[in-house]
Coordinates of C-alpha atoms in Angstrom, one line a residue:
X1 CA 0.0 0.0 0.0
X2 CA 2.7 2.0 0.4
X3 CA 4.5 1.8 -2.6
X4 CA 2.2 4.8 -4.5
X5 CA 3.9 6.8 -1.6
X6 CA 7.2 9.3 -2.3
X7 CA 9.8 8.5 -0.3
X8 CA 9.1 11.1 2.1
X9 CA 5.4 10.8 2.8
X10 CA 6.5 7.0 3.7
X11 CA 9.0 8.4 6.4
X12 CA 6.5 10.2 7.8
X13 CA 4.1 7.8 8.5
X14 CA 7.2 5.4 9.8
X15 CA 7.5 8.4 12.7
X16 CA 4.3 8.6 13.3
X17 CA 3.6 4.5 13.7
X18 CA 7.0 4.7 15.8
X19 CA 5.6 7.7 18.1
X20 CA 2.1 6.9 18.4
X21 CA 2.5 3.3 19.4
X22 CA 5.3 4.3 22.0
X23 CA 2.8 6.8 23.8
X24 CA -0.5 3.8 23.6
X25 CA 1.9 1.5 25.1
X26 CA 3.6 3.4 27.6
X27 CA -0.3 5.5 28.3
X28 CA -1.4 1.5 29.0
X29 CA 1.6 0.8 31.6
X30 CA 0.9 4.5 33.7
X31 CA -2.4 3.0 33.9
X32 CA -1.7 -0.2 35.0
X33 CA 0.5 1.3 37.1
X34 CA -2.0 3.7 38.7
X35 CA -4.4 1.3 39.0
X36 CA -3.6 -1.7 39.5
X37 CA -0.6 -1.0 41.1
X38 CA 2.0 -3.0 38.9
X39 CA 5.2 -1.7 39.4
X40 CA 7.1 -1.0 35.6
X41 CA 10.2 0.0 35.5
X42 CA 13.6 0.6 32.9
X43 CA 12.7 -2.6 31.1
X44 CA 9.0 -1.5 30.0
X45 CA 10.3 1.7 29.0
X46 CA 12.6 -0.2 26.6
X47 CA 9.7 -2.8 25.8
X48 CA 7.6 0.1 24.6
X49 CA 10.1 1.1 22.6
X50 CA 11.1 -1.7 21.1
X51 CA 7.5 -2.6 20.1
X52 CA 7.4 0.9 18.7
X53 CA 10.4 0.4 16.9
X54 CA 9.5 -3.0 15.6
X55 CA 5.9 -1.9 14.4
X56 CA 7.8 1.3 12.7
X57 CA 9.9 -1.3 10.4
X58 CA 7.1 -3.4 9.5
X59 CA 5.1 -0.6 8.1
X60 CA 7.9 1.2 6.5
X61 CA 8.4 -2.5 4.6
X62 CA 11.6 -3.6 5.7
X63 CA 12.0 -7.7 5.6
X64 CA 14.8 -9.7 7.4
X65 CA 15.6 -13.1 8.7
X66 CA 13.8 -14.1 12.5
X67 CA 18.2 -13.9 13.2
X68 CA 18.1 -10.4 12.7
X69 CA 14.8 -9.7 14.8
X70 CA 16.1 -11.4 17.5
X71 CA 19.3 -10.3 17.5
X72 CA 18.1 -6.8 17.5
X73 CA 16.0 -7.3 20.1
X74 CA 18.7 -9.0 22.5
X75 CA 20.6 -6.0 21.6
X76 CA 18.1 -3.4 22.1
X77 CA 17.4 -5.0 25.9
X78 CA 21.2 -5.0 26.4
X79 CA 20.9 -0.9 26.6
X80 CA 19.0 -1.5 30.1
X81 CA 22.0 -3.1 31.6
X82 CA 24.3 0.2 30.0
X83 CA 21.6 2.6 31.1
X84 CA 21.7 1.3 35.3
X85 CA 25.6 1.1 34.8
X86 CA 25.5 4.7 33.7
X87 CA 23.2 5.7 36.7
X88 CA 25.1 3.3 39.4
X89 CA 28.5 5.0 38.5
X90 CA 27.8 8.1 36.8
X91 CA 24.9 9.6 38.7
X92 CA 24.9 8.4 42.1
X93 CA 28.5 7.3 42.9
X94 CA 30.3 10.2 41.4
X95 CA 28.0 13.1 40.7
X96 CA 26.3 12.3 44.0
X97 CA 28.1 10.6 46.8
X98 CA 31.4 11.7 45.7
X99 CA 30.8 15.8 44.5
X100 CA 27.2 15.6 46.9
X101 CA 25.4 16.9 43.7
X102 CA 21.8 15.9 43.4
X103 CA 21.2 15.0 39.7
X104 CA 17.5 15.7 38.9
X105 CA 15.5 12.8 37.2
X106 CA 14.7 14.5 33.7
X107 CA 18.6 14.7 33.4
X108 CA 19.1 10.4 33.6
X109 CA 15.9 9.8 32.0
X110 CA 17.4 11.8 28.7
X111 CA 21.0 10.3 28.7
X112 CA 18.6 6.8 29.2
X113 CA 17.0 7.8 26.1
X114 CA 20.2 9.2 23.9
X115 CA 21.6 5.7 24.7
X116 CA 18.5 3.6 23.5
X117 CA 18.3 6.3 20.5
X118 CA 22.5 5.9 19.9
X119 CA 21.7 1.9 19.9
X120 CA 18.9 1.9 17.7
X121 CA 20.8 3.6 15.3
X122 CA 23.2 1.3 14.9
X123 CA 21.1 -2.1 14.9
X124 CA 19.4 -0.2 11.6
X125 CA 22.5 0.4 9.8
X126 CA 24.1 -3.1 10.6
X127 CA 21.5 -5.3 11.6
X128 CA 19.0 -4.5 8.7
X129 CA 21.3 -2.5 6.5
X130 CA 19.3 1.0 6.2
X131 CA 21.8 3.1 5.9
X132 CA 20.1 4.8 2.8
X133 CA 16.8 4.7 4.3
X134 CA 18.3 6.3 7.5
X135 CA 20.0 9.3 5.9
X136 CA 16.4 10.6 4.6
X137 CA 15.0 9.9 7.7
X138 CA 17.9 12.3 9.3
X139 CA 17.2 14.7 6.6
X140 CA 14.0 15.4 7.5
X141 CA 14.3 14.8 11.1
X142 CA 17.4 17.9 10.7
X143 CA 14.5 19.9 9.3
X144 CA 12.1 19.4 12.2
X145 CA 14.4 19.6 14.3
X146 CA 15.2 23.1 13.5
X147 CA 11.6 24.2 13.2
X148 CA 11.0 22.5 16.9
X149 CA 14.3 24.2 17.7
X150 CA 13.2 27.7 16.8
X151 CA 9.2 27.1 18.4
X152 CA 11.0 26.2 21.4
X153 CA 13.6 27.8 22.2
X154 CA 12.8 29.2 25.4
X155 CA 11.7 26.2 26.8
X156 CA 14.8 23.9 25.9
X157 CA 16.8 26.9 27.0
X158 CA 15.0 26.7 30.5
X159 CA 15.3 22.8 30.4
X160 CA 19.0 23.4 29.7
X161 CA 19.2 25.9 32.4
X162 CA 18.1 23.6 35.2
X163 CA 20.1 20.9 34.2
X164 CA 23.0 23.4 34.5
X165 CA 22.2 24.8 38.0
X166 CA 20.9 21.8 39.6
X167 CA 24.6 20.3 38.5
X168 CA 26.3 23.3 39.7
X169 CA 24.5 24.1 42.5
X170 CA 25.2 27.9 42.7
X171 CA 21.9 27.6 45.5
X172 CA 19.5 25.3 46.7
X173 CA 16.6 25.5 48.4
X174 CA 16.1 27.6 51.4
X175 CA 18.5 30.1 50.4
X176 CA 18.5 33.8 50.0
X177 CA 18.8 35.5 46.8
X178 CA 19.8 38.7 45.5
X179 CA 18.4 38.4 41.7
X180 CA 18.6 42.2 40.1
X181 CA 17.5 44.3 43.0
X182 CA 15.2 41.9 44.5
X183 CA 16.0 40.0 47.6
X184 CA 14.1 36.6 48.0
X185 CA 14.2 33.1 49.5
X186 CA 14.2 29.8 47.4
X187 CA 11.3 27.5 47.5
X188 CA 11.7 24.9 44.3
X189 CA 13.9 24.5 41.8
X190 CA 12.4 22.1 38.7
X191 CA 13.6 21.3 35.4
X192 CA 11.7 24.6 34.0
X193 CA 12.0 27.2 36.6
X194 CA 12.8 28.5 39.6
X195 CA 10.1 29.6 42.5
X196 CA 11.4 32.6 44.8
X197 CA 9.0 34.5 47.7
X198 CA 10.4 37.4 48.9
X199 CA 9.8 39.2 52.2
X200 CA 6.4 40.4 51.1
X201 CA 5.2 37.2 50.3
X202 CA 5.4 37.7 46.8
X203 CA 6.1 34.2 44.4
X204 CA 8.2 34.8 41.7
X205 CA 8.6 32.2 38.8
X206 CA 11.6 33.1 36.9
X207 CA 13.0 30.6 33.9
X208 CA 16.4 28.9 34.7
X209 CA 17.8 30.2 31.9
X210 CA 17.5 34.0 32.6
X211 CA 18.9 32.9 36.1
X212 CA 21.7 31.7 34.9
X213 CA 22.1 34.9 32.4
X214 CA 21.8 36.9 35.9
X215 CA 24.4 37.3 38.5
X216 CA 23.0 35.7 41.8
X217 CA 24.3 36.8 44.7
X218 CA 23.7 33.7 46.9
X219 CA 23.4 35.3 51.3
X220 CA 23.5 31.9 52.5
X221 CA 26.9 30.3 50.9
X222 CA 28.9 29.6 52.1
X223 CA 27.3 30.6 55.7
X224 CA 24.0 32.4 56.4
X225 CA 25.9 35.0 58.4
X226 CA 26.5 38.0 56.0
X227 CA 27.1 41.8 56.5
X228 CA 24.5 44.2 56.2
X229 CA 25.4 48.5 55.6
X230 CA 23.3 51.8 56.9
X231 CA 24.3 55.2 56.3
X232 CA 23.6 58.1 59.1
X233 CA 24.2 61.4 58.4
X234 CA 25.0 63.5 61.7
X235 CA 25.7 67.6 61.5
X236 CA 29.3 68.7 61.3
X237 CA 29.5 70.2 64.5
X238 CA 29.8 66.5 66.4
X239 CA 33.7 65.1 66.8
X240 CA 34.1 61.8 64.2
X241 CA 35.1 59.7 67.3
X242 CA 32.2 60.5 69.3
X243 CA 29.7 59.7 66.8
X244 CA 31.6 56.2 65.8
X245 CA 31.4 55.6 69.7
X246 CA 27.2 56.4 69.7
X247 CA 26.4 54.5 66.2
X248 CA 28.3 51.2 67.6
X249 CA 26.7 50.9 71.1
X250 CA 23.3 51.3 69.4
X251 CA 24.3 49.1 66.4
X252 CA 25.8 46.3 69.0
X253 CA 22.8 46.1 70.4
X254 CA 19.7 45.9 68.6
X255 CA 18.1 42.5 68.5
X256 CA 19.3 40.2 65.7
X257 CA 22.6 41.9 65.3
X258 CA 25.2 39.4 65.9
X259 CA 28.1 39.8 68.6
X260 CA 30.7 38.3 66.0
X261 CA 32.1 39.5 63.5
X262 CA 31.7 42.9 65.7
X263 CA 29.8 46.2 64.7
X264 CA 32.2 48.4 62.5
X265 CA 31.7 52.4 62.1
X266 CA 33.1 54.4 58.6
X267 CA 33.3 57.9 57.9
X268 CA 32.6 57.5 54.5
X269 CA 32.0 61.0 53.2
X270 CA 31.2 64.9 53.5
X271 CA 28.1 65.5 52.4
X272 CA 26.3 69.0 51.6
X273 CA 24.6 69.0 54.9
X274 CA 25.6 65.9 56.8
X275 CA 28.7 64.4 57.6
X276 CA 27.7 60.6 56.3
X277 CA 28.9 57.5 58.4
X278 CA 28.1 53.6 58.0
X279 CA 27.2 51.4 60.1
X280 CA 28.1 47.9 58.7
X281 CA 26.9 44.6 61.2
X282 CA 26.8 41.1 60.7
X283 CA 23.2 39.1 60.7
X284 CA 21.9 35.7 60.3
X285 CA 19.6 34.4 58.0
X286 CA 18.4 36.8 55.4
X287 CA 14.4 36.0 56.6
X288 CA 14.7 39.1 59.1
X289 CA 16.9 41.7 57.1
X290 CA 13.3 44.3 57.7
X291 CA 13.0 43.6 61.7
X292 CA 17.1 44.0 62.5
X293 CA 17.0 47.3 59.9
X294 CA 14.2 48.6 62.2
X295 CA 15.9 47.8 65.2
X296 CA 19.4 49.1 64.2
X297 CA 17.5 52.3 62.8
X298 CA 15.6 52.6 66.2
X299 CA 18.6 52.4 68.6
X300 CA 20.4 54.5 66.8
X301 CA 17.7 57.7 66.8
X302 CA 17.3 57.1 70.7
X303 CA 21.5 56.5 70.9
X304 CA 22.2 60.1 69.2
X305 CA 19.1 61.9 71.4
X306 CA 20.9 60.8 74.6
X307 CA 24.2 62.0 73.5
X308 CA 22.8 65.3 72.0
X309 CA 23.8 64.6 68.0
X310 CA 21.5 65.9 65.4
X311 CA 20.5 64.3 62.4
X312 CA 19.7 67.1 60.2
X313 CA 17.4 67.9 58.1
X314 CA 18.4 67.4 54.4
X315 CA 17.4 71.2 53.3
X316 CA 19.6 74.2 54.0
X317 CA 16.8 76.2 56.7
X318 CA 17.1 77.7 60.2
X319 CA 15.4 75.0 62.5
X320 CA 14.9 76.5 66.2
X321 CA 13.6 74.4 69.3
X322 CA 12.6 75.0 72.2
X323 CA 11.6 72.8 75.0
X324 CA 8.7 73.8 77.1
X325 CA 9.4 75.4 80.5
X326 CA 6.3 73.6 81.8
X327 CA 7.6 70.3 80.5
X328 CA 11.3 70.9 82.0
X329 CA 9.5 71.9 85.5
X330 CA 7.6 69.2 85.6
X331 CA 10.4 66.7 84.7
X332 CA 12.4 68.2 87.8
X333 CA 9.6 68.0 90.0
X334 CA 9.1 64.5 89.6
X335 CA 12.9 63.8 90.4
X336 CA 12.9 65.4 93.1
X337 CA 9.9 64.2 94.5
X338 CA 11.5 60.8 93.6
X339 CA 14.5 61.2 95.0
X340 CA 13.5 63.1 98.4
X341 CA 11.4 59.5 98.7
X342 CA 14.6 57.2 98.2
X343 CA 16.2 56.4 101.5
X344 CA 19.4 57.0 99.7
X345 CA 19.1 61.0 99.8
X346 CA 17.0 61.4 103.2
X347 CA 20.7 62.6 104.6
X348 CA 20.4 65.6 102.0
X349 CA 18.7 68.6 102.1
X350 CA 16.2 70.2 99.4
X351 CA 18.6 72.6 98.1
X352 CA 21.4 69.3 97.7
X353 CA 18.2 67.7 96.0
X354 CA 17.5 70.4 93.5
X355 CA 21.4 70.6 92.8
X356 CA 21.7 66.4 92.2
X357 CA 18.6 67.2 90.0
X358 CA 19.8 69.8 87.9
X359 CA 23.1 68.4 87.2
X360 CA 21.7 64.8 86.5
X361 CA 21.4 63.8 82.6
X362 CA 17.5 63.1 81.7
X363 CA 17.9 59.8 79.0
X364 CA 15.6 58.2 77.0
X365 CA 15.5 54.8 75.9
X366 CA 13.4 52.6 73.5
X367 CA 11.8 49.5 74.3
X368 CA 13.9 46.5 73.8
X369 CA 17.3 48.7 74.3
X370 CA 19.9 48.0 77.2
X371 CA 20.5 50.8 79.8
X372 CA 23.2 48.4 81.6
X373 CA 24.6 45.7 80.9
X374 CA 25.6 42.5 83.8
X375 CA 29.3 42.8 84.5
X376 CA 29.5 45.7 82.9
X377 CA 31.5 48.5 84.9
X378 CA 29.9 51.5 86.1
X379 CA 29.9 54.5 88.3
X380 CA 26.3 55.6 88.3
X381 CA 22.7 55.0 89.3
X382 CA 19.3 55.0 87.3
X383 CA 16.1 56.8 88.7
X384 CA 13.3 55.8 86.5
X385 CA 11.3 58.7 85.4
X386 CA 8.6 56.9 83.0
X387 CA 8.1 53.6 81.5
X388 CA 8.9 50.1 82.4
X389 CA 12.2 48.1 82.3
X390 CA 13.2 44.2 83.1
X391 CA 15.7 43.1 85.1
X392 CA 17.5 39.7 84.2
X393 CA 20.6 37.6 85.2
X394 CA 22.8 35.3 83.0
X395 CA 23.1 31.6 84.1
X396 CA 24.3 29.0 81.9
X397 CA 24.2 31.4 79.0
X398 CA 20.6 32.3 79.7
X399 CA 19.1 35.0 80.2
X400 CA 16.4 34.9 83.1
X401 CA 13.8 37.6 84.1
X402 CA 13.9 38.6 88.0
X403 CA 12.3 42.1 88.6
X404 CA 10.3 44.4 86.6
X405 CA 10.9 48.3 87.1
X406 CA 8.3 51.1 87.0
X407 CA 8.3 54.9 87.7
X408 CA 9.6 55.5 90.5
X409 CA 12.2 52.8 91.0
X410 CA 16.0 53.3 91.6
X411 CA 18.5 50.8 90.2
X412 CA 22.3 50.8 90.0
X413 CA 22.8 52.2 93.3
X414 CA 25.9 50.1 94.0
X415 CA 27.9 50.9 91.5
X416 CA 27.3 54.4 91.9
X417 CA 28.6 54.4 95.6
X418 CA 31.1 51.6 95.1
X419 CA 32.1 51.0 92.0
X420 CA 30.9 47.6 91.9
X421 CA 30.5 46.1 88.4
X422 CA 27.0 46.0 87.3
X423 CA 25.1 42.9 88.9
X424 CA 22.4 43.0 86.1
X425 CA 21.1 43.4 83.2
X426 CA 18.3 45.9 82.7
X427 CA 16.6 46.0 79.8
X428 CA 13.1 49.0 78.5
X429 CA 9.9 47.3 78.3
X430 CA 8.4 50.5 76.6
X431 CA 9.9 53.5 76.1
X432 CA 11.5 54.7 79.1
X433 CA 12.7 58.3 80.8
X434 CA 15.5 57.7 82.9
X435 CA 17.9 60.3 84.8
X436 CA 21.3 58.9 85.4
X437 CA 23.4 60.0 88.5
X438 CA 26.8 59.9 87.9
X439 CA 30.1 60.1 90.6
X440 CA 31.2 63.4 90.2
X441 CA 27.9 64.8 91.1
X442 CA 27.3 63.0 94.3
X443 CA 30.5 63.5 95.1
X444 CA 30.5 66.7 95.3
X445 CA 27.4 66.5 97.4
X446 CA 29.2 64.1 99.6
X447 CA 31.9 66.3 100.0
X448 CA 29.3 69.4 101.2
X449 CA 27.9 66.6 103.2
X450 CA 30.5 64.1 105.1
X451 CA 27.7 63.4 107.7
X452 CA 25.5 61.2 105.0
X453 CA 28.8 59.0 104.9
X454 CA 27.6 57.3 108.0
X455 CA 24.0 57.1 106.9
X456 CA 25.0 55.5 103.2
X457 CA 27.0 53.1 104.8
X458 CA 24.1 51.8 107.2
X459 CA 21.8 51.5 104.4
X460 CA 24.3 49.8 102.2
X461 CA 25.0 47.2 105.0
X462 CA 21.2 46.7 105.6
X463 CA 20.8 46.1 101.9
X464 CA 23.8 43.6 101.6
X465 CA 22.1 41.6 104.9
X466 CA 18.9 41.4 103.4
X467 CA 20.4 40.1 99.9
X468 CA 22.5 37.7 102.3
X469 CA 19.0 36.6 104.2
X470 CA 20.8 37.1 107.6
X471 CA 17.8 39.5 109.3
X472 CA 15.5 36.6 107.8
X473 CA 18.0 33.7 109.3
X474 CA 16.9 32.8 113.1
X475 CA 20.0 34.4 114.4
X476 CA 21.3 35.7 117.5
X477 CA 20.5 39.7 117.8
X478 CA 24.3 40.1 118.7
X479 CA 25.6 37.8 115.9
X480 CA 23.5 40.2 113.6
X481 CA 24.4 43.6 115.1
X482 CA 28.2 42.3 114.7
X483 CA 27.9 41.1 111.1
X484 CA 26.2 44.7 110.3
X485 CA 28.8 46.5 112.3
X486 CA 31.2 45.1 109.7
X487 CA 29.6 45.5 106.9
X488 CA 28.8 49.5 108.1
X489 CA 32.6 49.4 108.3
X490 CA 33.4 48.3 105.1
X491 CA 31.0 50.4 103.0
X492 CA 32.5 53.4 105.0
X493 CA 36.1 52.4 103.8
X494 CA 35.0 51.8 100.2
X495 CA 33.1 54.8 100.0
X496 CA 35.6 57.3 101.1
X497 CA 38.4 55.8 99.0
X498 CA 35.6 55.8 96.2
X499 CA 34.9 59.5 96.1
X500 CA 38.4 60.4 97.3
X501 CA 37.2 61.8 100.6

């Protein structure tokens, strides 16, 4: 029937017989397979296409001895044994046990299939001699080829693409991408694409192969921890030094920053109205680049208000401010109404008061920022003015809550009269107003005062007894009167070689 047929229109219809009994056969075995369960492997894949292959030659007419079939055939099956050779040693000894490089399944299934097509090849031109017949087959397959290569290129190109990053492996899953200017995480890689969300919950679907045309700039490789840069302008008038100092305690910090590699501060240039620093700190994974920002950004405001550097307005105008007298009043009165309360001060009188007051720095301080630090040195006390701040310990490397400050509590009292190093940390639970008294000042009050030397020393004592338990302890009353006659003793030693006196 098929010899009123050109040559051509007979090649045709060979494909097509070879093609469309491959699909029904291998359609058949999925279904099976969903079905009925019946596991098919590498060898049906090869029956299906030696079926295929043998229906293709009987309608394209070709005649040989039962020898050749079956020699054919015995060498057509022989491919399955080449293909799990290839996949034992290639793939999964080498590729992925020794260079720990997953190698996707399109990528064996299409070697599998070059083999088989390699093999096929060859039984034609020496099994049944079709070398002739095979070169116009090629001919025309070179010209589909070319018309399937131009329809689709993209897609091949993104097929390619996969094969070449999930061999590579310049990211996998999980990671954090800069692609362009957008910043996002990994969530699949297949043989087409790859899926990115970034921080906004926005899925991206980008083809492979205009991810490998891109430069990725992988923040999780070969670590997660990577550096991260802020600029701050501050106005001229502030001394470099200082202003490093002020941008690293508030970068060192914030929550998320890590302690190592530490916080480094750059003058990096002199701007029209700013003097321009940066601020560049080490974080973790890439997840919480928007929450650390914030926090950096936040300490740092709150930092440069307590130390009295401007960020300036980026506009060349006259900007005057002036605080409210009411407000100031008010803020004093409060202090000292605070501090006249505080057993500490009873020993000073209310123009001593309104002196500690005015010579005391007012502070503020955001919530989730450290006023001291546990082991920390210092030579100063807290008086809370507003707000609320947690007090904690270390043990074991944790950190565990003890105390909670509110308005008007007093904290740091120790190392403000002994120099002790700080005994905990205290931490703002909202946004706090805190006046810090520092040595000089009281001890220029103690010196106008000697007589509250005996009275801080009493009260110190009391206070180390009652941390101790010993007026809780069923003691004797003159084992208790000794024990705070030398503790009185001691605090009166340490404070007058404290404040020189």
């Amino acid at each position: 029937m098929f010899n009123a047929l050109s040559e051509a229109e007979r090649d045709a219809i060979t494909a097509v017989v070879f093609i469309g009994t491959f699909f029904v056969t291998f359609g058949v075995g999925r279904f099976l397979k969903r079905r009925a369960g019946v596991r098919l492997g590498l060898l049906y894949r090869l029956f299906c296409l030696m079926l295929a292959f043998y229906a293709a030659i009987g309608v394209y007419g070709v005649h040989a001895s039962w020898r050749n079939h079956v020699g054919a055939a015995v060498i057509l099956l022989s491919t399955a044994l080449v293909v799990a050779l290839v996949n034992r040693y290639v793939w999964d000894l080498y590729y992925e046990k020794k260079r720990q490089t997953t190698i996707p399944h399109f990528l064996r299934e299409v070697v599998g299939g070059v083999i088989f097509l390699i093999v096929l090849l060859l039984v034609l031109s020496y099994g049944y001699h079709a070398e002739a017949q095979l070169k116009g087959v090629l001919a025309g397959s070179g010209v589909v080829a070319i018309i399937l290569g131009f329809a689709g290129q993209n897609f091949f190109s993104g097929i390619i693409g996969g094969v070449a990053i999930q061999i590579n492996r310049p990211y996998k899953v999980g990671d954090w991408l800069q692609v362009g200017e957008r910043y996002a995480e990994v969530m699949e890689i297949n043989w087409r694409s790859t899926r990115l969300r970034t921080n906004d919950a926005i899925y991206l679907d980008i083809p492979n192969n205009e991810m490998v045309g891109h430069t990725i700039v992988n923040l999780h490789y070969p670590t997660e921890v990577h550096a991260i840069r802020i600029r701050v302008g501050v106005e001229y008038k502030n001394p470099p030094n200082r202003v490093k100092d002020a941008l690293f305690r508030a970068a060192s910090t914030a929550e998320g920053v890590l302690p190592e590699p530490k916080v480094r501060i750059f003058l990096v240039d002199f701007g029209d109205s700013a003097v321009i620093y940066e601020i560049k700190f080490y974080m973790g994974n890439h997840a919480r680049i928007n929450e650390i920002n914030d926090a950096v950004r936040t300490n740092v405001w709150y930092e440069l208000k307590r130390q009295g550097i401007t960020i300036p307005f980026p506009m060349r105008t006259l900007q005057l401010e002036r605080k409210a007298a009411g407000t100031i009043k008010e803020e004093s009165q409060e202090a000292r109404a605070i501090l006249r309360s505080e057993a500490l001060f009873e020993c000073l009188s209310d123009e001593q008061i309104d002196s500690l007051v005015r010579q005391s720095q007012v502070s503020h301080f955001g919530r989730g920022e450290r006023v001291i630090r546990e082991g920390a040195e210092g030579e100063s006390m807290f008086v809370l003015l507003s707000g609320a701040a947690e007090v904690s310990i270390s043990k074991n490397g944790t950190s565990i809550p003890v105390a909670t400050l509110k308005a008007p509590d007093c904290f740091g009292e120790m190392s403000l009269l002994t120099g002790e190093r700080r005994t905990a940390t205290v931490r703002a639970e909202t946004d706090c107003q805190v006046m810090e008294i520092g040595k000089p000042v009281m001890a220029e009050l103690l010196r106008a005062a000697p007589d509250c030397l005996e009275r801080l020393s009493e009260l110190l004592a009391k206070r180390k007894m009652e941390t101790e338990g010993l007026l809780k302890e069923a003691v004797s009353h003159s084992q208790s009167t000794r024990k705070e006659r030398e503790y009185r003793a001691t605090f009166l030693h340490r404070l007058r070689t404290f404040f020189e006196l």
